[in-house]
Amino acid sequence: MFAIGFTLFGLFFVLLLLEIPVAFALGLAATSTIFLFQLADPLILVQTLFSALDSYTLLAIPLFLVVGHLLGESQLARHLLQAVLYTAGGIRGGTAVVTVIVSLLFAGISGSGPADVAALGILLFPLLKESGFPPSRSAALLAAGGGIGIIVPPSIALIIYGVVAETSISRLFLAGVIPGILVSTSLIFAVLVLAKRDTPPSPQPSLTAKDITGTLLALVAPLLILGGIYLGIFTPTESAGAAVLYILTIDAIFYRSLFQKGVLAQALIKSARSAAQILFIIANASLFAFVLHQTQLTEILGQALLTITTHKILLLLLVNVFILGAGCFIDAISIMYIFVPIFLPVLIQVGVDPVHFGILLTINLAIGQITPPVGVNLFVASSFSGIEISRLSRAVIPFIVAELIALGLILFFPWLTLFLPDFLKV
C-alpha cells in the first residue's frame, strides 16, 4: 500500500514540478498507478471518467457560468455598478469599497471566482485607478473580491463539494451567506485602512432612474436563484437555468445589449470554455480519487492524521494550514477531490459538521485563488491590468491577511456558518 501511495502522489508532484497542467498531472498519475499495480480493468477507467461527469447536479456549473458571462456583457451590471458607486461616493476609498460590494452582489449570481474577476475587472479597474487607488492594489483587490464568488451562493465550489461530500447543496448555499458577508467586511476594513494613506475621497456620480431600475432588475436574479431553491420551486440546477432565462428576457425587453452582433455568441463561447476546463479537471480528479478509494488510502491517511491529534479545534487548524499550503500549488477542484475524502471522515469523527467544513474549505480555496504561484485570480487580474504577477503578489498581501482573520472567526465560531441553515431548517 505504501508503494501505491508513494507512486501516486510522487508522480503527481513530479509532474507538477515539470509544469504539467494540474488536470493532466492528476490523470497521468492516476492512470500510471492503475496500470503499474493492475488496480482495475481499463474499461473501469472509462466508466469512472464518464460517471464523474454524468451528474444532473454538475449541470448547474455551465449554467451558472453562462449567467455570470451574460450579466457581465449586459447593461444590468453597469447600472448596478453606478447605483453602488452613488451610495459610496464621497468617502475616502469609496470606489474600492464599491468594488468589494459589487463583487459580493455579483458573486450571488455567477458562482465563479475567476469569472467575477474577469467581468468586474473590465468595469472597475479603470474607475479604481481614476479614484486614486494604486493600479497594483486595484488589480489585487479585484482578484481578492473575486474569491467571494466561491463562498456565497450560488457557488460552483460548493456545488462540487456537495457532490464529493454527499452533502445538501441547499444547506451549503445558505451556510455560505454569513461567511461571505464576513469575508467581504474584512476586505472593506482592509480597503479603508489602506485608503487613509494615499487615496482621495471618491467623486459621487449622478444616479438616473435607469440606474435604479437596472439595479432592482439585477438584484432579482439572486433572489430568483435562492428564493426558488428554498421555496422548493427549483433544484439548484433548475435555478441556474431560470436565471439564464431571466437575464435573457430582461435584456431583450429593456436593453437588447446581449442581442447586438456577436455579443451573445461570445458570452456563450466564454462560458463553454470555462465549463470545459472545470469539467476536464473534475474528470481527471475523479480518476485520482478512484485510486485513493480503491486502495483505501483515504482511510489510511485519515487515521494517520488522528495519531497527531484528536482535538477538534487543533485538527481543524491542522487541516486548514494544510489546505492553505496546497492551495498555493493546486486548483480548488483538485483539492476537493483529493483531500475531502481524506479529511472529512476524520473531522466528522471528532464532531465537525460537514457543512461547516465545506464553508471553511471554500474560504481556504478563495485565499488559494490569490496566493502565488498558482493563484488563478491573480493571473486573470494580471491579464486585464497588464501588471506582472510579482507586483500583484505583494499588493494582495493585506487582503490575504484580512481573509485569514475572517477564516479564523468562522473556524472558532461555527454558528456563523450553521445559523441560517439551522434556523430555516434546511
GROMACS .gro file of C-alpha atoms in nm:
model
  426
    1MET     CA    1   0.000   0.000   0.000
    2PHE     CA    2   0.289   0.235   0.077
    3ALA     CA    3   0.430   0.171  -0.271
    4ILE     CA    4   0.097   0.262  -0.434
    5GLY     CA    5   0.061   0.583  -0.233
    6PHE     CA    6   0.422   0.682  -0.295
    7THR     CA    7   0.383   0.621  -0.670
    8LEU     CA    8   0.051   0.805  -0.695
    9PHE     CA    9   0.150   1.119  -0.505
   10GLY     CA   10   0.513   1.106  -0.618
   11LEU     CA   11   0.418   1.104  -0.988
   12PHE     CA   12   0.164   1.380  -0.929
   13PHE     CA   13   0.412   1.617  -0.764
   14VAL     CA   14   0.689   1.536  -1.015
   15LEU     CA   15   0.452   1.625  -1.300
   16LEU     CA   16   0.360   1.949  -1.120
   17LEU     CA   17   0.730   2.035  -1.087
   18LEU     CA   18   0.764   1.974  -1.462
   19GLU     CA   19   0.489   2.238  -1.506
   20ILE     CA   20   0.239   1.990  -1.646
   21PRO     CA   21  -0.116   2.134  -1.602
   22VAL     CA   22  -0.280   2.004  -1.284
   23ALA     CA   23  -0.562   1.824  -1.467
   24PHE     CA   24  -0.316   1.626  -1.681
   25ALA     CA   25  -0.092   1.561  -1.379
   26LEU     CA   26  -0.386   1.411  -1.189
   27GLY     CA   27  -0.497   1.194  -1.480
   28LEU     CA   28  -0.147   1.074  -1.574
   29ALA     CA   29  -0.052   0.995  -1.213
   30ALA     CA   30  -0.375   0.802  -1.154
   31THR     CA   31  -0.364   0.612  -1.486
   32SER     CA   32   0.005   0.520  -1.445
   33THR     CA   33  -0.056   0.392  -1.091
   34ILE     CA   34  -0.357   0.186  -1.203
   35PHE     CA   35  -0.161   0.016  -1.482
   36LEU     CA   36   0.162  -0.030  -1.282
   37PHE     CA   37  -0.019  -0.205  -0.996
   38GLN     CA   38  -0.303  -0.352  -1.207
   39LEU     CA   39  -0.566  -0.195  -0.982
   40ALA     CA   40  -0.854  -0.206  -1.230
   41ASP     CA   41  -0.960  -0.310  -1.577
   42PRO     CA   42  -0.906  -0.033  -1.839
   43LEU     CA   43  -1.280  -0.031  -1.902
   44ILE     CA   44  -1.328   0.085  -1.541
   45LEU     CA   45  -1.125   0.395  -1.620
   46VAL     CA   46  -1.363   0.494  -1.895
   47GLN     CA   47  -1.664   0.427  -1.674
   48THR     CA   48  -1.513   0.634  -1.392
   49LEU     CA   49  -1.450   0.931  -1.622
   50PHE     CA   50  -1.800   0.910  -1.766
   51SER     CA   51  -1.980   0.866  -1.432
   52ALA     CA   52  -1.789   1.163  -1.284
   53LEU     CA   53  -1.950   1.395  -1.538
   54ASP     CA   54  -2.284   1.215  -1.573
   55SER     CA   55  -2.438   1.421  -1.293
   56TYR     CA   56  -2.752   1.631  -1.301
   57THR     CA   57  -2.616   1.843  -1.015
   58LEU     CA   58  -2.297   1.931  -1.207
   59LEU     CA   59  -2.512   2.066  -1.490
   60ALA     CA   60  -2.551   2.376  -1.271
   61ILE     CA   61  -2.184   2.464  -1.332
   62PRO     CA   62  -2.205   2.557  -1.703
   63LEU     CA   63  -2.543   2.724  -1.644
   64PHE     CA   64  -2.411   2.949  -1.365
   65LEU     CA   65  -2.109   3.032  -1.582
   66VAL     CA   66  -2.349   3.140  -1.855
   67VAL     CA   67  -2.533   3.357  -1.601
   68GLY     CA   68  -2.208   3.527  -1.499
   69HIS     CA   69  -2.092   3.596  -1.853
   70LEU     CA   70  -2.435   3.718  -1.964
   71LEU     CA   71  -2.456   3.956  -1.671
   72GLY     CA   72  -2.106   4.087  -1.740
   73GLU     CA   73  -2.197   4.165  -2.101
   74SER     CA   74  -2.538   4.319  -2.026
   75GLN     CA   75  -2.634   4.670  -1.919
   76LEU     CA   76  -2.764   4.532  -1.588
   77ALA     CA   77  -2.413   4.509  -1.441
   78ARG     CA   78  -2.331   4.867  -1.540
   79HIS     CA   79  -2.648   5.008  -1.382
   80LEU     CA   80  -2.581   4.804  -1.066
   81LEU     CA   81  -2.228   4.944  -1.050
   82GLN     CA   82  -2.348   5.303  -1.097
   83ALA     CA   83  -2.601   5.270  -0.815
   84VAL     CA   84  -2.347   5.127  -0.571
   85LEU     CA   85  -2.097   5.396  -0.670
   86TYR     CA   86  -2.358   5.658  -0.588
   87THR     CA   87  -2.417   5.520  -0.238
   88ALA     CA   88  -2.043   5.507  -0.158
   89GLY     CA   89  -1.947   5.834  -0.328
   90GLY     CA   90  -1.772   6.099  -0.125
   91ILE     CA   91  -1.589   5.873   0.123
   92ARG     CA   92  -1.216   5.810   0.111
   93GLY     CA   93  -1.157   5.484  -0.074
   94GLY     CA   94  -1.524   5.470  -0.174
   95THR     CA   95  -1.458   5.319  -0.516
   96ALA     CA   96  -1.256   5.039  -0.356
   97VAL     CA   97  -1.538   4.974  -0.107
   98VAL     CA   98  -1.776   4.963  -0.403
   99THR     CA   99  -1.552   4.702  -0.567
  100VAL     CA  100  -1.600   4.468  -0.270
  101ILE     CA  101  -1.976   4.531  -0.250
  102VAL     CA  102  -2.026   4.472  -0.623
  103SER     CA  103  -1.809   4.158  -0.600
  104LEU     CA  104  -2.042   4.031  -0.327
  105LEU     CA  105  -2.357   4.113  -0.525
  106PHE     CA  106  -2.213   3.975  -0.848
  107ALA     CA  107  -2.100   3.659  -0.667
  108GLY     CA  108  -2.463   3.597  -0.574
  109ILE     CA  109  -2.537   3.547  -0.941
  110SER     CA  110  -2.237   3.392  -1.118
  111GLY     CA  111  -2.085   3.146  -0.867
  112SER     CA  112  -1.734   3.159  -1.016
  113GLY     CA  113  -1.435   3.349  -0.878
  114PRO     CA  114  -1.227   3.385  -1.198
  115ALA     CA  115  -1.542   3.473  -1.399
  116ASP     CA  116  -1.622   3.751  -1.150
  117VAL     CA  117  -1.266   3.888  -1.166
  118ALA     CA  118  -1.272   3.894  -1.547
  119ALA     CA  119  -1.616   4.055  -1.574
  120LEU     CA  120  -1.572   4.314  -1.298
  121GLY     CA  121  -1.212   4.392  -1.386
  122ILE     CA  122  -1.314   4.545  -1.717
  123LEU     CA  123  -1.576   4.762  -1.544
  124LEU     CA  124  -1.399   4.856  -1.222
  125PHE     CA  125  -1.024   4.866  -1.286
  126PRO     CA  126  -1.034   5.198  -1.477
  127LEU     CA  127  -1.259   5.351  -1.208
  128LEU     CA  128  -1.028   5.239  -0.928
  129LYS     CA  129  -0.729   5.398  -1.099
  130GLU     CA  130  -0.919   5.721  -1.163
  131SER     CA  131  -1.022   5.740  -0.797
  132GLY     CA  132  -0.657   5.736  -0.685
  133PHE     CA  133  -0.623   5.373  -0.576
  134PRO     CA  134  -0.276   5.247  -0.690
  135PRO     CA  135  -0.303   5.023  -1.003
  136SER     CA  136  -0.134   4.716  -0.848
  137ARG     CA  137  -0.351   4.738  -0.537
  138SER     CA  138  -0.662   4.789  -0.754
  139ALA     CA  139  -0.594   4.472  -0.954
  140ALA     CA  140  -0.511   4.281  -0.632
  141LEU     CA  141  -0.839   4.394  -0.474
  142LEU     CA  142  -1.036   4.276  -0.777
  143ALA     CA  143  -0.859   3.939  -0.754
  144ALA     CA  144  -0.941   3.911  -0.383
  145GLY     CA  145  -1.301   4.026  -0.435
  146GLY     CA  146  -1.348   3.759  -0.700
  147GLY     CA  147  -1.282   3.494  -0.436
  148ILE     CA  148  -1.612   3.586  -0.271
  149GLY     CA  149  -1.775   3.417  -0.570
  150ILE     CA  150  -1.690   3.069  -0.442
  151ILE     CA  151  -1.814   3.135  -0.088
  152VAL     CA  152  -2.161   3.287  -0.128
  153PRO     CA  153  -2.442   3.108  -0.311
  154PRO     CA  154  -2.471   3.003  -0.588
  155SER     CA  155  -2.110   2.883  -0.557
  156ILE     CA  156  -1.969   2.639  -0.810
  157ALA     CA  157  -1.717   2.528  -0.546
  158LEU     CA  158  -1.999   2.448  -0.302
  159ILE     CA  159  -2.179   2.250  -0.571
  160ILE     CA  160  -1.868   2.040  -0.629
  161TYR     CA  161  -1.812   1.998  -0.253
  162GLY     CA  162  -2.174   1.888  -0.215
  163VAL     CA  163  -2.122   1.623  -0.482
  164VAL     CA  164  -1.791   1.496  -0.339
  165ALA     CA  165  -1.903   1.506   0.026
  166GLU     CA  166  -2.261   1.392  -0.049
  167THR     CA  167  -2.391   1.692   0.147
  168SER     CA  168  -2.704   1.901   0.085
  169ILE     CA  169  -2.621   2.177  -0.163
  170SER     CA  170  -2.920   2.383  -0.049
  171ARG     CA  171  -2.787   2.372   0.308
  172LEU     CA  172  -2.437   2.465   0.187
  173PHE     CA  173  -2.574   2.760  -0.010
  174LEU     CA  174  -2.746   2.901   0.299
  175ALA     CA  175  -2.440   2.836   0.514
  176GLY     CA  176  -2.225   3.048   0.280
  177VAL     CA  177  -2.425   3.370   0.321
  178ILE     CA  178  -2.294   3.498   0.658
  179PRO     CA  179  -1.931   3.388   0.595
  180GLY     CA  180  -1.942   3.556   0.254
  181ILE     CA  181  -2.058   3.880   0.412
  182LEU     CA  182  -1.792   3.846   0.683
  183VAL     CA  183  -1.513   3.796   0.428
  184SER     CA  184  -1.645   4.098   0.233
  185THR     CA  185  -1.648   4.306   0.552
  186SER     CA  186  -1.287   4.209   0.627
  187LEU     CA  187  -1.184   4.323   0.277
  188ILE     CA  188  -1.372   4.652   0.320
  189PHE     CA  189  -1.193   4.712   0.651
  190ALA     CA  190  -0.856   4.648   0.481
  191VAL     CA  191  -0.951   4.885   0.199
  192LEU     CA  192  -1.046   5.165   0.439
  193VAL     CA  193  -0.720   5.125   0.632
  194LEU     CA  194  -0.515   5.136   0.310
  195ALA     CA  195  -0.717   5.426   0.168
  196LYS     CA  196  -0.628   5.652   0.461
  197ARG     CA  197  -0.271   5.671   0.336
  198ASP     CA  198  -0.295   5.763  -0.028
  199THR     CA  199  -0.648   5.763  -0.171
  200PRO     CA  200  -0.854   6.084  -0.202
  201PRO     CA  201  -1.232   6.080  -0.150
  202SER     CA  202  -1.421   5.927  -0.441
  203PRO     CA  203  -1.637   6.153  -0.661
  204GLN     CA  204  -2.009   6.088  -0.631
  205PRO     CA  205  -2.169   6.012  -0.970
  206SER     CA  206  -2.518   6.112  -1.069
  207LEU     CA  207  -2.789   5.850  -1.038
  208THR     CA  208  -3.058   5.811  -1.304
  209ALA     CA  209  -3.392   5.633  -1.300
  210LYS     CA  210  -3.240   5.379  -1.540
  211ASP     CA  211  -2.968   5.301  -1.285
  212ILE     CA  212  -3.225   5.240  -1.011
  213THR     CA  213  -3.440   5.024  -1.237
  214GLY     CA  214  -3.138   4.828  -1.365
  215THR     CA  215  -3.016   4.768  -1.010
  216LEU     CA  216  -3.352   4.635  -0.896
  217LEU     CA  217  -3.375   4.411  -1.202
  218ALA     CA  218  -3.019   4.279  -1.144
  219LEU     CA  219  -3.092   4.201  -0.778
  220VAL     CA  220  -3.394   3.993  -0.877
  221ALA     CA  221  -3.154   3.731  -1.021
  222PRO     CA  222  -3.002   3.616  -0.687
  223LEU     CA  223  -3.347   3.636  -0.527
  224LEU     CA  224  -3.481   3.415  -0.807
  225ILE     CA  225  -3.197   3.166  -0.760
  226LEU     CA  226  -3.207   3.141  -0.381
  227GLY     CA  227  -3.579   3.201  -0.335
  228GLY     CA  228  -3.662   2.935  -0.593
  229ILE     CA  229  -3.439   2.682  -0.416
  230TYR     CA  230  -3.562   2.745  -0.061
  231LEU     CA  231  -3.928   2.769  -0.155
  232GLY     CA  232  -3.897   2.429  -0.318
  233ILE     CA  233  -3.973   2.562  -0.667
  234PHE     CA  234  -3.631   2.480  -0.818
  235THR     CA  235  -3.340   2.249  -0.761
  236PRO     CA  236  -3.002   2.432  -0.769
  237THR     CA  237  -2.959   2.319  -1.131
  238GLU     CA  238  -3.307   2.438  -1.232
  239SER     CA  239  -3.248   2.772  -1.058
  240ALA     CA  240  -2.939   2.826  -1.277
  241GLY     CA  241  -3.149   2.764  -1.589
  242ALA     CA  242  -3.419   3.000  -1.461
  243ALA     CA  243  -3.155   3.271  -1.401
  244VAL     CA  244  -3.025   3.236  -1.759
  245LEU     CA  245  -3.379   3.270  -1.893
  246TYR     CA  246  -3.447   3.570  -1.666
  247ILE     CA  247  -3.139   3.767  -1.773
  248LEU     CA  248  -3.203   3.698  -2.143
  249THR     CA  249  -3.568   3.804  -2.109
  250ILE     CA  250  -3.493   4.125  -1.915
  251ASP     CA  251  -3.218   4.223  -2.156
  252ALA     CA  252  -3.441   4.154  -2.457
  253ILE     CA  253  -3.722   4.370  -2.314
  254PHE     CA  254  -3.524   4.665  -2.172
  255TYR     CA  255  -3.174   4.684  -2.322
  256ARG     CA  256  -3.103   4.442  -2.609
  257SER     CA  257  -2.733   4.473  -2.523
  258LEU     CA  258  -2.688   4.095  -2.540
  259PHE     CA  259  -2.855   4.075  -2.879
  260GLN     CA  260  -2.613   4.301  -3.061
  261LYS     CA  261  -2.399   4.132  -3.322
  262GLY     CA  262  -2.171   3.868  -3.169
  263VAL     CA  263  -2.226   3.962  -2.803
  264LEU     CA  264  -2.444   3.666  -2.703
  265ALA     CA  265  -2.233   3.421  -2.903
  266GLN     CA  266  -1.914   3.549  -2.740
  267ALA     CA  267  -2.063   3.515  -2.391
  268LEU     CA  268  -2.171   3.157  -2.464
  269ILE     CA  269  -1.828   3.069  -2.610
  270LYS     CA  270  -1.652   3.206  -2.298
  271SER     CA  271  -1.890   3.008  -2.078
  272ALA     CA  272  -1.832   2.689  -2.277
  273ARG     CA  273  -1.454   2.727  -2.249
  274SER     CA  274  -1.471   2.786  -1.873
  275ALA     CA  275  -1.710   2.493  -1.824
  276ALA     CA  276  -1.491   2.262  -2.035
  277GLN     CA  277  -1.185   2.348  -1.825
  278ILE     CA  278  -1.372   2.283  -1.498
  279LEU     CA  279  -1.529   1.957  -1.616
  280PHE     CA  280  -1.196   1.831  -1.755
  281ILE     CA  281  -1.038   1.886  -1.413
  282ILE     CA  282  -1.333   1.711  -1.245
  283ALA     CA  283  -1.296   1.407  -1.473
  284ASN     CA  284  -0.923   1.367  -1.405
  285ALA     CA  285  -0.959   1.444  -1.033
  286SER     CA  286  -1.227   1.175  -1.006
  287LEU     CA  287  -0.981   0.924  -1.152
  288PHE     CA  288  -0.726   1.023  -0.886
  289ALA     CA  289  -0.996   0.992  -0.618
  290PHE     CA  290  -1.088   0.648  -0.757
  291VAL     CA  291  -0.735   0.522  -0.689
  292LEU     CA  292  -0.742   0.666  -0.336
  293HIS     CA  293  -1.072   0.493  -0.265
  294GLN     CA  294  -0.986   0.165  -0.440
  295THR     CA  295  -0.666   0.123  -0.237
  296GLN     CA  296  -0.823   0.254   0.088
  297LEU     CA  297  -0.554   0.523   0.103
  298THR     CA  298  -0.817   0.773   0.218
  299GLU     CA  299  -0.884   0.569   0.534
  300ILE     CA  300  -0.513   0.505   0.599
  301LEU     CA  301  -0.416   0.871   0.561
  302GLY     CA  302  -0.717   0.984   0.764
  303GLN     CA  303  -0.634   0.756   1.055
  304ALA     CA  304  -0.271   0.870   1.038
  305LEU     CA  305  -0.398   1.223   1.089
  306LEU     CA  306  -0.575   1.115   1.408
  307THR     CA  307  -0.245   0.994   1.551
  308ILE     CA  308  -0.128   1.358   1.553
  309THR     CA  309  -0.425   1.493   1.749
  310THR     CA  310  -0.789   1.412   1.822
  311HIS     CA  311  -0.871   1.763   1.949
  312LYS     CA  312  -1.143   1.913   1.728
  313ILE     CA  313  -1.004   2.268   1.701
  314LEU     CA  314  -0.640   2.158   1.668
  315LEU     CA  315  -0.737   1.910   1.396
  316LEU     CA  316  -0.933   2.181   1.210
  317LEU     CA  317  -0.637   2.418   1.237
  318LEU     CA  318  -0.403   2.150   1.106
  319VAL     CA  319  -0.631   2.071   0.812
  320ASN     CA  320  -0.676   2.441   0.731
  321VAL     CA  321  -0.300   2.502   0.729
  322PHE     CA  322  -0.254   2.202   0.501
  323ILE     CA  323  -0.523   2.318   0.258
  324LEU     CA  324  -0.386   2.673   0.255
  325GLY     CA  325  -0.048   2.529   0.158
  326ALA     CA  326  -0.199   2.302  -0.106
  327GLY     CA  327  -0.396   2.597  -0.245
  328CYS     CA  328  -0.069   2.766  -0.338
  329PHE     CA  329   0.001   2.489  -0.591
  330ILE     CA  330  -0.322   2.304  -0.673
  331ASP     CA  331  -0.656   2.433  -0.804
  332ALA     CA  332  -0.972   2.427  -0.593
  333ILE     CA  333  -1.148   2.142  -0.772
  334SER     CA  334  -0.849   1.908  -0.747
  335ILE     CA  335  -0.812   1.984  -0.376
  336MET     CA  336  -1.174   1.885  -0.317
  337TYR     CA  337  -1.147   1.553  -0.498
  338ILE     CA  338  -0.811   1.464  -0.343
  339PHE     CA  339  -0.841   1.584   0.016
  340VAL     CA  340  -1.213   1.590   0.108
  341PRO     CA  341  -1.233   1.206   0.106
  342ILE     CA  342  -0.927   1.201   0.334
  343PHE     CA  343  -1.013   1.478   0.581
  344LEU     CA  344  -1.394   1.478   0.603
  345PRO     CA  345  -1.449   1.132   0.761
  346VAL     CA  346  -1.186   1.211   1.025
  347LEU     CA  347  -1.335   1.552   1.103
  348ILE     CA  348  -1.684   1.404   1.132
  349GLN     CA  349  -1.543   1.155   1.385
  350VAL     CA  350  -1.430   1.442   1.610
  351GLY     CA  351  -1.764   1.627   1.578
  352VAL     CA  352  -1.713   1.871   1.289
  353ASP     CA  353  -2.027   1.942   1.087
  354PRO     CA  354  -1.963   1.864   0.715
  355VAL     CA  355  -2.139   2.187   0.616
  356HIS     CA  356  -1.911   2.389   0.847
  357PHE     CA  357  -1.607   2.218   0.698
  358GLY     CA  358  -1.737   2.285   0.347
  359ILE     CA  359  -1.752   2.660   0.412
  360LEU     CA  360  -1.408   2.660   0.579
  361LEU     CA  361  -1.273   2.472   0.279
  362THR     CA  362  -1.416   2.718   0.027
  363ILE     CA  363  -1.273   3.017   0.217
  364ASN     CA  364  -0.935   2.844   0.214
  365LEU     CA  365  -0.975   2.790  -0.158
  366ALA     CA  366  -1.075   3.154  -0.209
  367ILE     CA  367  -0.749   3.254  -0.039
  368GLY     CA  368  -0.571   2.998  -0.259
  369GLN     CA  369  -0.702   3.180  -0.566
  370ILE     CA  370  -0.492   3.485  -0.472
  371THR     CA  371  -0.177   3.312  -0.343
  372PRO     CA  372   0.114   3.252  -0.583
  373PRO     CA  373   0.237   3.059  -0.769
  374VAL     CA  374  -0.099   2.916  -0.890
  375GLY     CA  375  -0.338   3.193  -0.780
  376VAL     CA  376  -0.577   3.182  -1.074
  377ASN     CA  377  -0.744   3.512  -0.983
  378LEU     CA  378  -0.405   3.686  -0.986
  379PHE     CA  379  -0.345   3.564  -1.341
  380VAL     CA  380  -0.686   3.690  -1.453
  381ALA     CA  381  -0.621   4.027  -1.285
  382SER     CA  382  -0.276   4.045  -1.447
  383SER     CA  383  -0.427   3.983  -1.791
  384PHE     CA  384  -0.666   4.282  -1.782
  385SER     CA  385  -0.439   4.517  -1.585
  386GLY     CA  386  -0.107   4.446  -1.756
  387ILE     CA  387   0.064   4.428  -1.414
  388GLU     CA  388   0.312   4.146  -1.360
  389ILE     CA  389   0.230   3.868  -1.114
  390SER     CA  390   0.524   3.953  -0.885
  391ARG     CA  391   0.383   4.302  -0.815
  392LEU     CA  392   0.030   4.168  -0.767
  393SER     CA  393   0.161   3.903  -0.525
  394ARG     CA  394   0.297   4.178  -0.300
  395ALA     CA  395  -0.006   4.406  -0.336
  396VAL     CA  396  -0.251   4.130  -0.240
  397ILE     CA  397  -0.087   4.056   0.100
  398PRO     CA  398  -0.313   4.294   0.306
  399PHE     CA  399  -0.621   4.129   0.154
  400ILE     CA  400  -0.491   3.779   0.229
  401VAL     CA  401  -0.439   3.885   0.594
  402ALA     CA  402  -0.795   4.025   0.608
  403GLU     CA  403  -0.942   3.700   0.471
  404LEU     CA  404  -0.734   3.492   0.714
  405ILE     CA  405  -0.886   3.690   1.003
  406ALA     CA  406  -1.235   3.616   0.870
  407LEU     CA  407  -1.138   3.249   0.828
  408GLY     CA  408  -1.026   3.234   1.192
  409LEU     CA  409  -1.355   3.378   1.315
  410ILE     CA  410  -1.556   3.126   1.114
  411LEU     CA  411  -1.336   2.839   1.233
  412PHE     CA  412  -1.374   2.923   1.604
  413PHE     CA  413  -1.744   3.021   1.584
  414PRO     CA  414  -1.925   2.752   1.380
  415TRP     CA  415  -2.265   2.916   1.448
  416LEU     CA  416  -2.168   3.186   1.194
  417THR     CA  417  -2.191   2.913   0.933
  418LEU     CA  418  -2.472   2.699   1.069
  419PHE     CA  419  -2.713   2.963   1.197
  420LEU     CA  420  -2.910   3.020   0.873
  421PRO     CA  421  -2.947   2.655   0.764
  422ASP     CA  422  -3.043   2.553   1.120
  423PHE     CA  423  -3.282   2.845   1.166
  424LEU     CA  424  -3.458   2.777   0.834
  425LYS     CA  425  -3.441   2.401   0.897
  426VAL     CA  426  -3.290   2.325   0.556
   0.00000   0.00000   0.00000
